[in-house]
C-alpha cells in the first residue's frame, strides 16, 4: 500500500511540483468547465491521508492546493447539484476508522489502502461496480493502466469476477542505481531490465573499499523487514514462483507450492545478496544517504527517487538526476510489487448515482493531474502526459505497473501477510548474520504451515 510512500514523499517531495511541473499550484487555474451531470444528491467521502486544506510546504515554500479548494474549482461547476461532505482520516488508523464508517453506514465513497479494500470486499461491505461501468458510456476503463485495471486485487475480487474499486494512486517500487559509484568501480551500468543474476554480480563487484575514494561501499540495499516483502515478490516474478495454484477466493483449496525449486532459488539469492548489503537492511535503515551526494550504496531495490527529487527541488541542482538512474524491476518483463490505492463505494451508499459520479471524478484525469501537480501522487492512467519529463522515476514506476500482475504472493493474501512475510524477513535476518538455515527444510516447514492454514479455512 502507499501509506509509506505518503509519509516519506509528502513530507519531502510534495516539493517537486514546481521543479518538475510547468504549473505551480498557486497559478493553477480551473480548466474549461462545462456541466457534466445534473444528478442531485449529497455524497459522503472518506479520504485516508489526503490533504484537504491548501497550504504552504514548510520546506520549499510552494503553495499546495488542497482538495477542498480543488473541489470548488473543478468539481462543483461540473456537478452543480451534488454536495460533497469530505472526511479526512489519518493513515495510522484508516482501516479501523473506515471499517467503522462502512459498518455504521456513515460513508458513501472511500479512498483507502488496497489491502483494506480487498478485505472489505470479502466481507460484503463494498458495492460491485460492474453494472455501473457497463451502463455508463462516459466511463472508459481503458484510460487506466491495463496491468493495474485487470490484475490488481485492490480493485478486483480474488476470483477477478467483480470490479469493486477504481485505481487512484500507485506506489513506487523501482530499481535505482548510482552511476557515479559504477564509474568509480569500473562496472557497466545496469541494463534497463536487469535480471537477479546481473544485480547480484554487480552488487558483489561494488562491495568493499571504493578504489577511488577508499570509502566503504555496499553493493545493494533493500528493506529486509518490508511489510509486504516487496523484493521477495519481485524475485518471485523473476524466478517464476507463483506460491501455488488456486485463488484467494477459495483459500481452503489453494495448492501451495512454497517449497518449490523456484522459491529455493529466491532464498539462495537473498542469502547471497545479504552479504553485499549494509546491516541496516534488517531495520529499514542504512540507506539514508541514497539518492544524495554522500551515497555509498550502488543499487537500491524498491526505491522511489524521493530523496533525489527532493534535493533537486530544494537546490535546483539537476546533477543528481543524471547520477541516479532508474530501471524496471526484477521480473522477466520488469515486473515487481505494485501497490494500488483505490476509490471504492460502500455497499449501502445512500445515493448510488451521485456516488458513482463522484467516484469517477476523483479517479479521473482532472483529479489525478491535480494530485500529481500538488502532491506528486503517481497516476494510474495510461496517458499521464502531465507528468514532468524530468520525473523519470515516476515514469519507470508506471512502466512497471503496466506489466505487473498479482499472484498468491500478494498482501491481499492473509497467509502471505501473517506467515510468509515474517518467514522471509526472518530468513534475511539470519542470512545477513551468517546463520542462514537449511533452505529446503525452512521452506518445507512453511509449506506445511500453509497447508494446515488452508485446511482450517
C-alpha positions as a LaTeX table, in Angstrom:
\begin{tabular}{lrrr}
\hline
Residue & $x$ (\AA) & $y$ (\AA) & $z$ (\AA) \\
\hline
Unk1 & 0.00 & 0.00 & 0.00 \\
Unk2 & 1.01 & 3.55 & $-0.34$ \\
Unk3 & 0.96 & 4.76 & 3.21 \\
Unk4 & 4.72 & 4.58 & 3.41 \\
Unk5 & 5.02 & 6.40 & 0.15 \\
Unk6 & 2.95 & 9.29 & 1.51 \\
Unk7 & 4.80 & 9.58 & 4.79 \\
Unk8 & 8.14 & 9.87 & 3.03 \\
Unk9 & 7.04 & 11.64 & $-0.08$ \\
Unk10 & 4.50 & 14.15 & 1.15 \\
Unk11 & 6.89 & 15.36 & 3.82 \\
Unk12 & 9.74 & 15.64 & 1.41 \\
Unk13 & 8.55 & 15.60 & $-2.13$ \\
Unk14 & 5.37 & 17.46 & $-2.28$ \\
Unk15 & 8.14 & 19.73 & $-3.17$ \\
Unk16 & 8.81 & 18.57 & $-6.60$ \\
Unk17 & 5.81 & 20.31 & $-8.04$ \\
Unk18 & 7.49 & 23.49 & $-9.12$ \\
Unk19 & 10.68 & 21.77 & $-10.23$ \\
Unk20 & 9.02 & 19.12 & $-12.29$ \\
Unk21 & 5.91 & 20.79 & $-13.49$ \\
Unk22 & 5.37 & 23.88 & $-15.50$ \\
Unk23 & 2.34 & 24.75 & $-13.39$ \\
Unk24 & 2.85 & 25.91 & $-9.82$ \\
Unk25 & $-0.14$ & 25.34 & $-7.62$ \\
Unk26 & $-0.83$ & 28.96 & $-6.80$ \\
Unk27 & $-1.09$ & 29.63 & $-10.50$ \\
Unk28 & $-3.42$ & 26.71 & $-11.04$ \\
Unk29 & $-6.48$ & 27.74 & $-12.94$ \\
Unk30 & $-9.70$ & 25.91 & $-13.41$ \\
Unk31 & $-9.84$ & 24.21 & $-16.75$ \\
Unk32 & $-12.62$ & 24.97 & $-19.19$ \\
Unk33 & $-15.59$ & 23.85 & $-17.22$ \\
Unk34 & $-18.93$ & 22.64 & $-18.50$ \\
Unk35 & $-21.70$ & 20.96 & $-16.60$ \\
Unk36 & $-21.09$ & 17.22 & $-16.78$ \\
Unk37 & $-24.08$ & 15.94 & $-14.85$ \\
Unk38 & $-27.31$ & 17.28 & $-13.37$ \\
Unk39 & $-27.53$ & 14.38 & $-10.91$ \\
Unk40 & $-28.59$ & 15.56 & $-7.46$ \\
Unk41 & $-27.59$ & 14.38 & $-4.03$ \\
Unk42 & $-25.19$ & 14.51 & $-1.10$ \\
Unk43 & $-22.17$ & 12.19 & $-1.11$ \\
Unk44 & $-20.08$ & 11.47 & 1.97 \\
Unk45 & $-16.42$ & 10.85 & 1.09 \\
Unk46 & $-13.80$ & 9.42 & 3.45 \\
Unk47 & $-10.19$ & 10.05 & 2.43 \\
Unk48 & $-7.24$ & 8.27 & 4.01 \\
Unk49 & $-4.26$ & 10.60 & 4.12 \\
Unk50 & $-5.35$ & 13.29 & 1.69 \\
Unk51 & $-4.67$ & 16.96 & 2.35 \\
Unk52 & $-7.95$ & 18.86 & 2.40 \\
Unk53 & $-6.76$ & 22.39 & 3.09 \\
Unk54 & $-4.47$ & 24.45 & 0.90 \\
Unk55 & $-1.18$ & 25.40 & 2.45 \\
Unk56 & 2.48 & 26.19 & 2.04 \\
Unk57 & 5.07 & 23.47 & 2.13 \\
Unk58 & 7.33 & 24.28 & 5.10 \\
Unk59 & 10.49 & 23.21 & 3.23 \\
Unk60 & 10.06 & 24.68 & $-0.23$ \\
Unk61 & 7.56 & 27.44 & 0.33 \\
Unk62 & 5.50 & 26.10 & $-2.54$ \\
Unk63 & 1.75 & 26.58 & $-2.25$ \\
Unk64 & $-0.26$ & 23.38 & $-2.49$ \\
Unk65 & $-3.91$ & 23.41 & $-3.42$ \\
Unk66 & $-5.82$ & 21.16 & $-1.06$ \\
Unk67 & $-8.80$ & 19.04 & $-2.04$ \\
Unk68 & $-11.40$ & 21.46 & $-0.72$ \\
Unk69 & $-10.20$ & 24.31 & $-2.94$ \\
Unk70 & $-9.80$ & 21.94 & $-5.86$ \\
Unk71 & $-13.37$ & 20.71 & $-5.43$ \\
Unk72 & $-14.69$ & 24.27 & $-5.57$ \\
Unk73 & $-12.74$ & 25.00 & $-8.74$ \\
Unk74 & $-13.19$ & 21.80 & $-10.67$ \\
Unk75 & $-15.95$ & 19.63 & $-9.24$ \\
Unk76 & $-18.73$ & 21.97 & $-8.23$ \\
Unk77 & $-19.07$ & 23.69 & $-11.64$ \\
Unk78 & $-19.29$ & 20.30 & $-13.33$ \\
Unk79 & $-21.68$ & 18.75 & $-10.83$ \\
Unk80 & $-23.70$ & 21.72 & $-9.54$ \\
Unk81 & $-26.33$ & 19.58 & $-7.83$ \\
Unk82 & $-24.01$ & 17.25 & $-5.90$ \\
Unk83 & $-22.90$ & 18.28 & $-2.44$ \\
Unk84 & $-19.72$ & 16.67 & $-1.09$ \\
Unk85 & $-19.07$ & 16.02 & 2.58 \\
Unk86 & $-15.34$ & 15.31 & 2.98 \\
Unk87 & $-13.90$ & 13.39 & 5.94 \\
Unk88 & $-10.12$ & 13.16 & 6.35 \\
Unk89 & $-8.81$ & 10.00 & 8.05 \\
Unk90 & $-5.15$ & 9.62 & 9.13 \\
Unk91 & $-3.39$ & 6.60 & 7.64 \\
Unk92 & $-2.42$ & 5.43 & 11.12 \\
Unk93 & $-5.96$ & 4.31 & 11.92 \\
Unk94 & $-7.53$ & 4.33 & 8.49 \\
Unk95 & $-8.55$ & 0.66 & 8.43 \\
Unk96 & $-10.30$ & 0.73 & 11.80 \\
Unk97 & $-11.92$ & 4.12 & 11.23 \\
Unk98 & $-13.13$ & 3.42 & 7.72 \\
Unk99 & $-14.34$ & $-0.07$ & 8.63 \\
Unk100 & $-16.46$ & 1.50 & 11.35 \\
Unk101 & $-17.82$ & 4.06 & 8.89 \\
Unk102 & $-18.77$ & 1.32 & 6.44 \\
Unk103 & $-20.49$ & $-0.81$ & 9.08 \\
Unk104 & $-22.42$ & 2.13 & 10.52 \\
Unk105 & $-23.50$ & 3.40 & 7.09 \\
Unk106 & $-21.78$ & 6.77 & 7.56 \\
Unk107 & $-19.92$ & 6.89 & 4.25 \\
Unk108 & $-20.65$ & 6.52 & 0.55 \\
Unk109 & $-17.25$ & 6.74 & $-1.18$ \\
Unk110 & $-13.81$ & 5.98 & 0.26 \\
Unk111 & $-10.17$ & 6.38 & $-0.72$ \\
Unk112 & $-8.15$ & 3.74 & 1.11 \\
Unk113 & $-5.39$ & 1.13 & 1.08 \\
Unk114 & $-5.69$ & $-1.67$ & $-1.43$ \\
Unk115 & $-5.43$ & $-4.44$ & 1.17 \\
Unk116 & $-8.15$ & $-2.81$ & 3.27 \\
Unk117 & $-10.43$ & $-2.59$ & 0.25 \\
Unk118 & $-9.97$ & $-6.25$ & $-0.69$ \\
Unk119 & $-10.82$ & $-7.31$ & 2.85 \\
Unk120 & $-13.97$ & $-5.18$ & 2.84 \\
Unk121 & $-15.00$ & $-6.67$ & $-0.47$ \\
Unk122 & $-14.66$ & $-10.15$ & 1.02 \\
Unk123 & $-16.75$ & $-9.04$ & 3.98 \\
Unk124 & $-19.52$ & $-7.79$ & 1.70 \\
Unk125 & $-19.09$ & $-4.14$ & 2.70 \\
Unk126 & $-18.46$ & $-2.74$ & $-0.79$ \\
Unk127 & $-20.61$ & $-2.32$ & $-3.84$ \\
Unk128 & $-19.62$ & $-4.08$ & $-7.04$ \\
Unk129 & $-19.18$ & $-1.56$ & $-9.83$ \\
Unk130 & $-19.57$ & $-3.73$ & $-12.93$ \\
Unk131 & $-23.20$ & $-2.80$ & $-13.60$ \\
Unk132 & $-22.44$ & 0.89 & $-13.19$ \\
Unk133 & $-19.47$ & 0.57 & $-15.53$ \\
Unk134 & $-21.43$ & $-1.35$ & $-18.15$ \\
Unk135 & $-24.31$ & 1.14 & $-18.15$ \\
Unk136 & $-22.17$ & 4.27 & $-18.35$ \\
Unk137 & $-20.96$ & 5.10 & $-21.86$ \\
Unk138 & $-18.99$ & 8.05 & $-20.47$ \\
Unk139 & $-16.73$ & 5.78 & $-18.42$ \\
Unk140 & $-13.80$ & 4.25 & $-20.29$ \\
Unk141 & $-11.74$ & 1.68 & $-18.35$ \\
Unk142 & $-9.04$ & 1.81 & $-21.00$ \\
Unk143 & $-7.84$ & 5.17 & $-19.65$ \\
Unk144 & $-6.23$ & 3.25 & $-16.76$ \\
Unk145 & $-3.00$ & 1.26 & $-16.95$ \\
Unk146 & $-4.09$ & $-2.14$ & $-18.23$ \\
Unk147 & $-1.94$ & $-4.10$ & $-15.82$ \\
Unk148 & $-3.48$ & $-2.27$ & $-12.88$ \\
Unk149 & $-7.06$ & $-2.34$ & $-14.14$ \\
Unk150 & $-7.04$ & $-6.03$ & $-14.99$ \\
Unk151 & $-4.87$ & $-7.55$ & $-12.30$ \\
Unk152 & $-4.91$ & $-5.66$ & $-9.03$ \\
Unk153 & $-6.59$ & $-7.26$ & $-6.02$ \\
Unk154 & $-7.04$ & $-3.70$ & $-4.80$ \\
Unk155 & $-9.77$ & $-3.17$ & $-7.37$ \\
Unk156 & $-10.93$ & $-6.67$ & $-8.38$ \\
Unk157 & $-12.26$ & $-9.56$ & $-6.34$ \\
Unk158 & $-9.98$ & $-12.52$ & $-5.68$ \\
Unk159 & $-11.68$ & $-14.53$ & $-8.44$ \\
Unk160 & $-11.37$ & $-11.48$ & $-10.74$ \\
Unk161 & $-15.12$ & $-11.58$ & $-11.41$ \\
Unk162 & $-16.08$ & $-8.32$ & $-9.66$ \\
Unk163 & $-14.68$ & $-4.82$ & $-10.02$ \\
Unk164 & $-15.17$ & $-3.09$ & $-6.70$ \\
Unk165 & $-12.68$ & $-0.23$ & $-6.98$ \\
Unk166 & $-11.18$ & 2.27 & $-9.38$ \\
Unk167 & $-7.37$ & 2.70 & $-9.17$ \\
Unk168 & $-6.43$ & 6.19 & $-8.00$ \\
Unk169 & $-2.79$ & 6.20 & $-6.84$ \\
Unk170 & 0.17 & 3.87 & $-7.37$ \\
Unk171 & 3.04 & 3.12 & $-5.05$ \\
Unk172 & 6.60 & 3.23 & $-6.37$ \\
Unk173 & 8.92 & 0.23 & $-6.30$ \\
Unk174 & 11.70 & 0.72 & $-8.81$ \\
Unk175 & 15.41 & $-0.08$ & $-9.02$ \\
Unk176 & 17.70 & 2.95 & $-8.80$ \\
Unk177 & 21.46 & 2.79 & $-9.09$ \\
Unk178 & 24.30 & 5.25 & $-8.56$ \\
Unk179 & 26.18 & 5.79 & $-11.83$ \\
Unk180 & 28.98 & 7.60 & $-10.01$ \\
Unk181 & 29.79 & 4.51 & $-7.94$ \\
Unk182 & 29.52 & 2.29 & $-11.02$ \\
Unk183 & 32.06 & 4.55 & $-12.77$ \\
Unk184 & 34.42 & 4.58 & $-9.79$ \\
Unk185 & 34.36 & 0.78 & $-9.61$ \\
Unk186 & 34.60 & 0.37 & $-13.39$ \\
Unk187 & 31.36 & $-1.62$ & $-13.56$ \\
Unk188 & 28.95 & $-1.44$ & $-16.52$ \\
Unk189 & 25.65 & 0.24 & $-15.70$ \\
Unk190 & 22.60 & $-1.93$ & $-15.08$ \\
Unk191 & 20.56 & $-2.88$ & $-18.10$ \\
Unk192 & 17.06 & $-1.43$ & $-18.47$ \\
Unk193 & 15.52 & $-4.69$ & $-17.26$ \\
Unk194 & 18.18 & $-6.31$ & $-15.07$ \\
Unk195 & 17.97 & $-9.95$ & $-14.03$ \\
Unk196 & 18.57 & $-11.03$ & $-10.43$ \\
Unk197 & 21.84 & $-12.56$ & $-11.57$ \\
Unk198 & 23.01 & $-9.28$ & $-13.10$ \\
Unk199 & 22.10 & $-7.32$ & $-9.98$ \\
Unk200 & 23.85 & $-9.83$ & $-7.73$ \\
Unk201 & 27.01 & $-9.91$ & $-9.85$ \\
Unk202 & 27.32 & $-6.11$ & $-9.92$ \\
Unk203 & 26.44 & $-5.71$ & $-6.25$ \\
Unk204 & 29.22 & $-8.13$ & $-5.40$ \\
Unk205 & 31.67 & $-6.20$ & $-7.60$ \\
Unk206 & 30.97 & $-2.91$ & $-5.77$ \\
Unk207 & 31.08 & $-4.05$ & $-2.15$ \\
Unk208 & 34.17 & $-3.08$ & $-0.23$ \\
Unk209 & 36.59 & $-0.14$ & $-0.28$ \\
Unk210 & 35.91 & 2.19 & $-3.17$ \\
Unk211 & 39.02 & 2.13 & $-5.42$ \\
Unk212 & 38.76 & 5.90 & $-5.98$ \\
Unk213 & 37.71 & 7.24 & $-2.58$ \\
Unk214 & 38.79 & 4.48 & $-0.21$ \\
Unk215 & 35.40 & 4.66 & 1.50 \\
Unk216 & 33.31 & 1.61 & 2.35 \\
Unk217 & 30.70 & 0.94 & $-0.31$ \\
Unk218 & 27.83 & $-1.54$ & $-0.30$ \\
Unk219 & 26.62 & $-3.17$ & $-3.48$ \\
Unk220 & 22.93 & $-3.31$ & $-2.68$ \\
Unk221 & 20.13 & $-2.21$ & $-0.36$ \\
Unk222 & 16.59 & $-3.45$ & 0.11 \\
Unk223 & 14.19 & $-3.37$ & 3.01 \\
Unk224 & 14.81 & $-6.58$ & 4.93 \\
Unk225 & 11.70 & $-6.14$ & 7.07 \\
Unk226 & 9.29 & $-4.79$ & 4.48 \\
Unk227 & 5.68 & $-5.36$ & 5.49 \\
Unk228 & 4.85 & $-6.63$ & 2.01 \\
Unk229 & 8.19 & $-8.36$ & 1.27 \\
Unk230 & 8.27 & $-6.38$ & $-1.95$ \\
Unk231 & 11.72 & $-7.57$ & $-3.04$ \\
Unk232 & 10.66 & $-11.18$ & $-2.48$ \\
Unk233 & 7.62 & $-10.57$ & $-4.68$ \\
Unk234 & 9.77 & $-9.09$ & $-7.46$ \\
Unk235 & 12.09 & $-12.10$ & $-7.24$ \\
Unk236 & 9.12 & $-14.46$ & $-7.41$ \\
Unk237 & 8.28 & $-12.97$ & $-10.80$ \\
Unk238 & 11.89 & $-13.30$ & $-11.90$ \\
Unk239 & 12.24 & $-16.95$ & $-10.89$ \\
Unk240 & 8.71 & $-17.97$ & $-11.86$ \\
Unk241 & 7.50 & $-18.78$ & $-8.36$ \\
Unk242 & 3.73 & $-18.37$ & $-8.03$ \\
Unk243 & 3.40 & $-19.66$ & $-4.47$ \\
Unk244 & 0.85 & $-22.24$ & $-5.53$ \\
Unk245 & $-2.30$ & $-22.80$ & $-7.53$ \\
Unk246 & $-5.75$ & $-21.53$ & $-6.76$ \\
Unk247 & $-7.37$ & $-18.24$ & $-5.91$ \\
Unk248 & $-7.75$ & $-16.09$ & $-2.84$ \\
Unk249 & $-11.46$ & $-16.58$ & $-3.29$ \\
Unk250 & $-11.08$ & $-20.21$ & $-2.26$ \\
Unk251 & $-8.42$ & $-20.27$ & 0.43 \\
Unk252 & $-9.27$ & $-23.79$ & 1.55 \\
Unk253 & $-8.37$ & $-25.34$ & $-1.80$ \\
Unk254 & $-5.16$ & $-23.50$ & $-2.59$ \\
Unk255 & $-2.46$ & $-25.96$ & $-3.63$ \\
Unk256 & 0.54 & $-24.35$ & $-2.03$ \\
Unk257 & 3.96 & $-24.68$ & $-3.60$ \\
Unk258 & 6.14 & $-22.69$ & $-1.26$ \\
Unk259 & 8.95 & $-25.23$ & $-1.14$ \\
Unk260 & 9.43 & $-25.43$ & $-4.91$ \\
Unk261 & 12.85 & $-25.19$ & $-6.60$ \\
Unk262 & 11.88 & $-21.68$ & $-7.74$ \\
Unk263 & 11.35 & $-20.46$ & $-4.17$ \\
Unk264 & 14.59 & $-22.15$ & $-3.14$ \\
Unk265 & 16.34 & $-20.07$ & $-5.81$ \\
Unk266 & 14.82 & $-16.90$ & $-4.36$ \\
Unk267 & 16.14 & $-17.63$ & $-0.89$ \\
Unk268 & 19.53 & $-18.58$ & $-2.28$ \\
Unk269 & 19.61 & $-15.19$ & $-4.00$ \\
Unk270 & 18.59 & $-13.37$ & $-0.83$ \\
Unk271 & 21.25 & $-15.20$ & 1.16 \\
Unk272 & 23.93 & $-14.25$ & $-1.35$ \\
Unk273 & 22.76 & $-10.63$ & $-1.70$ \\
Unk274 & 22.65 & $-10.13$ & 2.07 \\
Unk275 & 26.47 & $-10.30$ & 2.07 \\
Unk276 & 26.64 & $-7.13$ & $-0.04$ \\
Unk277 & 24.15 & $-5.05$ & 1.94 \\
Unk278 & 24.66 & $-2.84$ & 4.99 \\
Unk279 & 23.39 & $-4.16$ & 8.35 \\
Unk280 & 20.67 & $-1.50$ & 8.30 \\
Unk281 & 18.54 & $-3.56$ & 5.91 \\
Unk282 & 17.39 & $-5.55$ & 8.93 \\
Unk283 & 15.81 & $-2.42$ & 10.41 \\
Unk284 & 14.84 & $-0.47$ & 7.29 \\
Unk285 & 17.90 & 1.69 & 7.79 \\
Unk286 & 21.31 & 2.27 & 6.27 \\
Unk287 & 20.06 & 3.94 & 3.08 \\
Unk288 & 19.62 & 7.44 & 4.49 \\
Unk289 & 22.08 & 8.94 & 2.03 \\
Unk290 & 20.94 & 7.04 & $-1.04$ \\
Unk291 & 19.99 & 9.44 & $-3.80$ \\
Unk292 & 22.16 & 12.16 & $-2.28$ \\
Unk293 & 25.74 & 13.36 & $-2.67$ \\
Unk294 & 27.10 & 11.23 & 0.20 \\
Unk295 & 25.63 & 7.98 & $-1.03$ \\
Unk296 & 27.66 & 4.78 & $-0.58$ \\
Unk297 & 25.23 & 2.16 & $-1.94$ \\
Unk298 & 25.45 & 1.10 & $-5.59$ \\
Unk299 & 22.00 & $-0.46$ & $-6.19$ \\
Unk300 & 18.76 & 0.26 & $-4.32$ \\
Unk301 & 15.89 & $-2.17$ & $-4.88$ \\
Unk302 & 12.31 & $-0.96$ & $-4.45$ \\
Unk303 & 13.39 & 2.68 & $-4.36$ \\
Unk304 & 11.17 & 5.64 & $-5.22$ \\
Unk305 & 13.51 & 8.52 & $-6.08$ \\
Unk306 & 12.08 & 10.70 & $-3.32$ \\
Unk307 & 15.36 & 11.84 & $-1.83$ \\
Unk308 & 16.85 & 12.76 & $-5.19$ \\
Unk309 & 13.80 & 14.66 & $-6.38$ \\
Unk310 & 13.53 & 16.41 & $-3.03$ \\
Unk311 & 17.14 & 17.56 & $-3.25$ \\
Unk312 & 16.70 & 18.68 & $-6.83$ \\
Unk313 & 13.67 & 20.69 & $-5.81$ \\
Unk314 & 15.34 & 22.24 & $-2.79$ \\
Unk315 & 18.57 & 23.25 & $-4.56$ \\
Unk316 & 17.62 & 23.35 & $-8.21$ \\
Unk317 & 20.65 & 21.20 & $-8.99$ \\
Unk318 & 19.78 & 18.52 & $-11.54$ \\
Unk319 & 23.15 & 16.73 & $-11.37$ \\
Unk320 & 21.68 & 14.14 & $-9.03$ \\
Unk321 & 19.10 & 13.25 & $-11.68$ \\
Unk322 & 21.95 & 12.36 & $-14.02$ \\
Unk323 & 23.77 & 10.42 & $-11.32$ \\
Unk324 & 20.91 & 8.27 & $-10.03$ \\
Unk325 & 19.35 & 6.23 & $-12.81$ \\
Unk326 & 16.23 & 4.05 & $-12.65$ \\
Unk327 & 15.42 & 0.69 & $-14.21$ \\
Unk328 & 12.50 & $-1.69$ & $-14.29$ \\
Unk329 & 12.09 & $-4.25$ & $-11.52$ \\
Unk330 & 13.41 & $-7.83$ & $-11.44$ \\
Unk331 & 10.65 & $-9.70$ & $-13.27$ \\
Unk332 & 11.29 & $-11.01$ & $-16.79$ \\
Unk333 & 9.37 & $-8.04$ & $-18.21$ \\
Unk334 & 10.30 & $-5.69$ & $-15.40$ \\
Unk335 & 7.54 & $-6.83$ & $-13.06$ \\
Unk336 & 7.60 & $-6.23$ & $-9.36$ \\
Unk337 & 5.37 & $-5.40$ & $-6.46$ \\
Unk338 & 2.92 & $-2.59$ & $-7.25$ \\
Unk339 & 0.80 & $-1.06$ & $-4.53$ \\
Unk340 & $-2.53$ & 0.32 & $-5.71$ \\
Unk341 & $-4.81$ & 2.53 & $-3.63$ \\
Unk342 & $-8.36$ & 2.75 & $-4.95$ \\
Unk343 & $-11.59$ & 4.63 & $-4.53$ \\
Unk344 & $-14.44$ & 2.30 & $-3.58$ \\
Unk345 & $-18.16$ & 2.66 & $-2.92$ \\
Unk346 & $-19.98$ & 1.47 & 0.18 \\
Unk347 & $-22.46$ & $-1.34$ & $-0.43$ \\
Unk348 & $-25.16$ & 0.75 & 1.26 \\
Unk349 & $-24.32$ & 4.07 & $-0.38$ \\
Unk350 & $-27.34$ & 6.32 & 0.05 \\
Unk351 & $-27.24$ & 7.81 & $-3.43$ \\
Unk352 & $-25.56$ & 5.40 & $-5.80$ \\
Unk353 & $-25.98$ & 7.56 & $-8.89$ \\
Unk354 & $-24.38$ & 10.62 & $-7.30$ \\
Unk355 & $-21.71$ & 8.49 & $-5.61$ \\
Unk356 & $-20.75$ & 6.99 & $-8.98$ \\
Unk357 & $-20.31$ & 10.46 & $-10.46$ \\
Unk358 & $-18.09$ & 11.42 & $-7.52$ \\
Unk359 & $-16.06$ & 8.24 & $-7.74$ \\
Unk360 & $-15.45$ & 8.76 & $-11.45$ \\
Unk361 & $-14.34$ & 12.35 & $-10.93$ \\
Unk362 & $-11.99$ & 11.57 & $-8.06$ \\
Unk363 & $-10.24$ & 8.85 & $-10.07$ \\
Unk364 & $-10.31$ & 10.66 & $-13.41$ \\
Unk365 & $-7.63$ & 12.61 & $-15.30$ \\
Unk366 & $-8.52$ & 16.03 & $-13.85$ \\
Unk367 & $-8.10$ & 14.88 & $-10.24$ \\
Unk368 & $-5.03$ & 12.75 & $-11.00$ \\
Unk369 & $-3.33$ & 15.74 & $-12.64$ \\
Unk370 & $-4.16$ & 17.87 & $-9.61$ \\
Unk371 & $-2.71$ & 15.23 & $-7.29$ \\
Unk372 & 0.45 & 14.97 & $-9.33$ \\
Unk373 & 0.95 & 18.73 & $-9.66$ \\
Unk374 & 0.42 & 19.35 & $-5.96$ \\
Unk375 & 1.43 & 16.17 & $-4.14$ \\
Unk376 & 3.34 & 14.04 & $-6.65$ \\
Unk377 & 0.89 & 11.15 & $-6.39$ \\
Unk378 & 1.78 & 8.55 & $-9.02$ \\
Unk379 & $-1.01$ & 8.38 & $-11.63$ \\
Unk380 & $-2.84$ & 5.20 & $-12.62$ \\
Unk381 & $-3.62$ & 6.47 & $-16.12$ \\
Unk382 & $-2.35$ & 5.01 & $-19.38$ \\
Unk383 & $-1.91$ & 8.56 & $-20.68$ \\
Unk384 & $-0.31$ & 10.65 & $-17.96$ \\
Unk385 & 1.29 & 13.22 & $-20.22$ \\
Unk386 & 1.08 & 15.77 & $-17.42$ \\
Unk387 & 3.95 & 14.03 & $-15.63$ \\
Unk388 & 7.02 & 16.26 & $-15.95$ \\
Unk389 & 9.67 & 15.00 & $-18.33$ \\
Unk390 & 12.31 & 15.30 & $-15.60$ \\
Unk391 & 10.44 & 12.89 & $-13.37$ \\
Unk392 & 11.96 & 9.72 & $-14.73$ \\
Unk393 & 11.40 & 7.77 & $-11.53$ \\
Unk394 & 7.65 & 8.15 & $-11.76$ \\
Unk395 & 7.65 & 7.10 & $-15.39$ \\
Unk396 & 9.59 & 3.96 & $-14.55$ \\
Unk397 & 7.14 & 3.06 & $-11.79$ \\
Unk398 & 4.24 & 3.42 & $-14.23$ \\
Unk399 & 6.00 & 1.15 & $-16.72$ \\
Unk400 & 6.34 & $-1.47$ & $-14.00$ \\
Unk401 & 2.67 & $-1.12$ & $-13.07$ \\
Unk402 & 1.70 & $-1.66$ & $-16.68$ \\
Unk403 & 3.23 & $-5.16$ & $-16.80$ \\
Unk404 & 2.87 & $-6.42$ & $-13.23$ \\
Unk405 & 0.29 & $-8.99$ & $-12.17$ \\
Unk406 & $-0.89$ & $-10.15$ & $-8.77$ \\
Unk407 & $-0.28$ & $-13.72$ & $-7.69$ \\
Unk408 & $-0.92$ & $-15.62$ & $-4.46$ \\
Unk409 & 2.15 & $-13.81$ & $-3.16$ \\
Unk410 & 0.25 & $-10.60$ & $-2.55$ \\
Unk411 & $-0.55$ & $-8.53$ & 0.54 \\
Unk412 & $-4.21$ & $-9.30$ & $-0.12$ \\
Unk413 & $-3.48$ & $-12.94$ & 0.77 \\
Unk414 & $-3.97$ & $-13.30$ & 4.55 \\
Unk415 & $-1.37$ & $-16.09$ & 4.84 \\
Unk416 & 1.15 & $-14.03$ & 2.87 \\
Unk417 & 0.99 & $-11.16$ & 5.33 \\
Unk418 & 0.73 & $-13.20$ & 8.51 \\
Unk419 & 3.19 & $-16.03$ & 7.79 \\
Unk420 & 5.14 & $-15.73$ & 4.55 \\
Unk421 & 6.39 & $-12.17$ & 5.05 \\
Unk422 & 7.69 & $-12.82$ & 8.59 \\
Unk423 & 9.33 & $-16.04$ & 7.38 \\
Unk424 & 11.11 & $-14.26$ & 4.52 \\
Unk425 & 12.20 & $-11.36$ & 6.69 \\
Unk426 & 13.38 & $-13.80$ & 9.35 \\
Unk427 & 15.41 & $-15.68$ & 6.77 \\
Unk428 & 17.03 & $-12.46$ & 5.55 \\
Unk429 & 17.98 & $-11.57$ & 9.12 \\
Unk430 & 19.59 & $-14.95$ & 9.73 \\
Unk431 & 21.34 & $-14.94$ & 6.35 \\
Unk432 & 22.78 & $-11.48$ & 6.92 \\
Unk433 & 24.17 & $-12.68$ & 10.24 \\
Unk434 & 25.75 & $-15.68$ & 8.56 \\
Unk435 & 23.30 & $-18.12$ & 10.11 \\
Unk436 & 21.01 & $-18.94$ & 7.21 \\
Unk437 & 19.00 & $-22.10$ & 7.93 \\
Unk438 & 18.82 & $-25.01$ & 5.52 \\
Unk439 & 16.65 & $-23.51$ & 2.81 \\
Unk440 & 14.76 & $-26.62$ & 1.76 \\
Unk441 & 13.90 & $-27.54$ & 5.36 \\
Unk442 & 12.90 & $-23.92$ & 6.06 \\
Unk443 & 10.54 & $-23.90$ & 3.10 \\
Unk444 & 9.19 & $-27.38$ & 3.82 \\
Unk445 & 8.11 & $-26.09$ & 7.22 \\
Unk446 & 6.49 & $-23.05$ & 5.63 \\
Unk447 & 4.69 & $-25.32$ & 3.16 \\
Unk448 & 3.28 & $-27.45$ & 5.99 \\
Unk449 & 2.05 & $-24.37$ & 7.81 \\
Unk450 & 0.39 & $-23.10$ & 4.65 \\
Unk451 & $-1.38$ & $-26.40$ & 4.03 \\
Unk452 & $-2.59$ & $-26.52$ & 7.63 \\
Unk453 & $-3.77$ & $-22.92$ & 7.43 \\
Unk454 & $-5.79$ & $-23.63$ & 4.29 \\
Unk455 & $-7.33$ & $-26.76$ & 5.78 \\
Unk456 & $-8.64$ & $-24.63$ & 8.65 \\
Unk457 & $-10.37$ & $-22.11$ & 6.39 \\
\hline
\end{tabular}
